[in-house]
Short mmCIF file of C-alpha atoms in Angstrom, two decimals:
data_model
loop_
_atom_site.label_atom_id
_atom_site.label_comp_id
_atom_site.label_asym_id
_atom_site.label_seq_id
_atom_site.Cartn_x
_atom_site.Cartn_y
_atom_site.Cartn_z
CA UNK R 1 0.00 0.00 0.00
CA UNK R 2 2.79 2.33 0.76
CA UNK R 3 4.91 1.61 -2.05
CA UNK R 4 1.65 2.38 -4.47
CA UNK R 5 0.83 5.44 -2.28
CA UNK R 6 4.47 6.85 -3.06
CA UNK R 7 4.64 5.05 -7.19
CA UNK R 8 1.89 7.91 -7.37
CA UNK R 9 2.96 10.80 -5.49
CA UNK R 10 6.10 10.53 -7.97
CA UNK R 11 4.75 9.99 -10.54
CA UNK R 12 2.34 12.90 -10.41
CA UNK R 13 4.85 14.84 -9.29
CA UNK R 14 7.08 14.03 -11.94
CA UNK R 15 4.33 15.08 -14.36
CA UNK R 16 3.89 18.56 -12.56
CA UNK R 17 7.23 19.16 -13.47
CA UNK R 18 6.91 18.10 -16.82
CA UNK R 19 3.80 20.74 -17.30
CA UNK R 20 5.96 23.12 -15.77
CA UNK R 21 8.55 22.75 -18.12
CA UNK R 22 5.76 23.10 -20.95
CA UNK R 23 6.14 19.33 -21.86
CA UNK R 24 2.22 19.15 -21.43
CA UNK R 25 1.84 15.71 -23.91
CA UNK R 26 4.14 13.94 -21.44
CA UNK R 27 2.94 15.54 -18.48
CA UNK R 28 -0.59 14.32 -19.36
CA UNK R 29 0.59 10.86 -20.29
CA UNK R 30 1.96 10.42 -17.08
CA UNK R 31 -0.45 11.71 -15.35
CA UNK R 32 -3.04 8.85 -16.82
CA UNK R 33 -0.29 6.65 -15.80
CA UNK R 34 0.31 7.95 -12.23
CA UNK R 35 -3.94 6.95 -11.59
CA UNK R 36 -4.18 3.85 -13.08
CA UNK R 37 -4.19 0.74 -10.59
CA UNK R 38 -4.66 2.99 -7.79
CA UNK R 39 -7.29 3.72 -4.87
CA UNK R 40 -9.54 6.37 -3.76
CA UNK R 41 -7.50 7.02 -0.58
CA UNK R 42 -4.31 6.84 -2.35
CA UNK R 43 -5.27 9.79 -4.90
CA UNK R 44 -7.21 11.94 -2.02
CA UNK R 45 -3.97 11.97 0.22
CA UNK R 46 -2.06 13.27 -3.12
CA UNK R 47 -4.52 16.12 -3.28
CA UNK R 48 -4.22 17.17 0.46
CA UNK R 49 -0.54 16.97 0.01
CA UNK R 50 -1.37 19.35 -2.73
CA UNK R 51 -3.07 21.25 -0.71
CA UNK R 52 -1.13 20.89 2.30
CA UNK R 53 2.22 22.64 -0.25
CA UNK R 54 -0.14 25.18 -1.71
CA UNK R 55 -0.36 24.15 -5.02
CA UNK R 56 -4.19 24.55 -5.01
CA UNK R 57 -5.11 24.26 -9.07
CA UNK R 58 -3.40 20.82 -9.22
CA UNK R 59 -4.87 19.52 -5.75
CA UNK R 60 -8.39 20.11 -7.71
CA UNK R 61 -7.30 18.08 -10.47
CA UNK R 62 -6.53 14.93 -8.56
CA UNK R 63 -9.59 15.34 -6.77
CA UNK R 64 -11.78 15.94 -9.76
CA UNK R 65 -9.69 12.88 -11.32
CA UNK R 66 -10.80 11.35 -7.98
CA UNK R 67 -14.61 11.83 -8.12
CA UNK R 68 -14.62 10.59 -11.55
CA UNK R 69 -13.07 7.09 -10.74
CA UNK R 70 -15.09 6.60 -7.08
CA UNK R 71 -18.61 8.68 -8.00
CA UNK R 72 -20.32 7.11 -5.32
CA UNK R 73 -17.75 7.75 -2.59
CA UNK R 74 -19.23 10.80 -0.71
CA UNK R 75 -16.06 11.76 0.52
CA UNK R 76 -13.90 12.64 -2.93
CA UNK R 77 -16.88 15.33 -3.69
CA UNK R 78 -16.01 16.79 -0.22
CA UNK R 79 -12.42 16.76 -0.73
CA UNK R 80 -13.07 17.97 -3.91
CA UNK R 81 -15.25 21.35 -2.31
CA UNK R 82 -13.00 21.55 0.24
CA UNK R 83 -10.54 21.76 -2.74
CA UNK R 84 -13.00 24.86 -3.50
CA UNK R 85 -13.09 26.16 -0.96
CA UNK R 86 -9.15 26.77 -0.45
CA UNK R 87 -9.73 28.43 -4.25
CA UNK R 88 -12.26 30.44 -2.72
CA UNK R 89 -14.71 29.49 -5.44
CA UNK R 90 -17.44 29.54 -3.02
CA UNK R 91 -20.23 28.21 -5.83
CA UNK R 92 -18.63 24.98 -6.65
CA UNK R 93 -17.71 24.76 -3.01
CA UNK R 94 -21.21 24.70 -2.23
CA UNK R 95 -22.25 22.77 -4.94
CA UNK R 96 -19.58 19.83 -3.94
CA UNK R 97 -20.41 19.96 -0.34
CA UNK R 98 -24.06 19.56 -1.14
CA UNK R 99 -23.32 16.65 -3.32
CA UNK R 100 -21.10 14.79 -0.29
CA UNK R 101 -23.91 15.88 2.17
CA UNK R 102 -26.69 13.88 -0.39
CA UNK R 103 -24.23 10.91 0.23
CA UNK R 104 -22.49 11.19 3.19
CA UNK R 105 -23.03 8.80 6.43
CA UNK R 106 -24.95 10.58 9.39
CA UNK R 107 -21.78 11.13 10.91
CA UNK R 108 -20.46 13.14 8.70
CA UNK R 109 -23.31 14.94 7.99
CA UNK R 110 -23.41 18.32 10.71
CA UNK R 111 -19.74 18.62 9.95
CA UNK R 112 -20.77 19.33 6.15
CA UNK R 113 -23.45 21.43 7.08
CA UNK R 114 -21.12 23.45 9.27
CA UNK R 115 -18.81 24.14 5.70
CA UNK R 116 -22.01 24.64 4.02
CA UNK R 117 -22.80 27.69 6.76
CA UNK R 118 -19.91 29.19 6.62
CA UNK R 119 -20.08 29.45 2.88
CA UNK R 120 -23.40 31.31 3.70
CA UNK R 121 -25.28 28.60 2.19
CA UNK R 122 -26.39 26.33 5.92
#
């Protein structure tokens, strides 16, 4: 698990690099590569790292990549508005949350609602 956890923190960091650089072909090939044959928790600890290092655009990529390969997990759409919500995009913050809330377990749920307030939308 560790070994696969770090295989894609490279490897997507690698590929950061590589868009840096303006190599954005093999930046998004290895990107693909970097979430294949890997798990939800995997890809949502790359985003908080992300997050965690301030790199807030490609922290919303990994967990947009993340809601589209676990849709019914209720926890990549809040990463994913909490993702938002560092952006300050308050709209698809609140849009996000409210999608987690529809799925999330009851208790997770007044945690939620407490983002959702503070975006003014509780």
């Amino acid at each position: 698990e560790r070994c696969l956890n770090k295989n894609l923190t490279n490897t997507y960091t690698k590929a950061l690099i590589l868009g840096d650089l303006g190599k954005q072909d093999e930046s998004a090939e290895l990107k693909k590569e970097a979430f294949s044959n890997t798990s939800e928790a995997d890809i949502n600890n790359l985003g908080y790292q992300l997050l965690g290092g301030g790199k807030i655009d490609a922290a919303i990529e990994v967990f947009k990549k993340n809601t589209e390969l676990f849709p019914d997990s209720w926890n990549v759409w809040d990463s994913l508005a909490e993702g938002y919500m560092n952006k300050g995009d308050k709209q698809l913050a609140i849009q996000n949350y409210k999608k987690a809330l529809s799925m999330a377990p009851e208790n997770q749920q007044d945690r939620i609602k407490g983002a959702l307030t503070q975006l003014g939308a509780g």
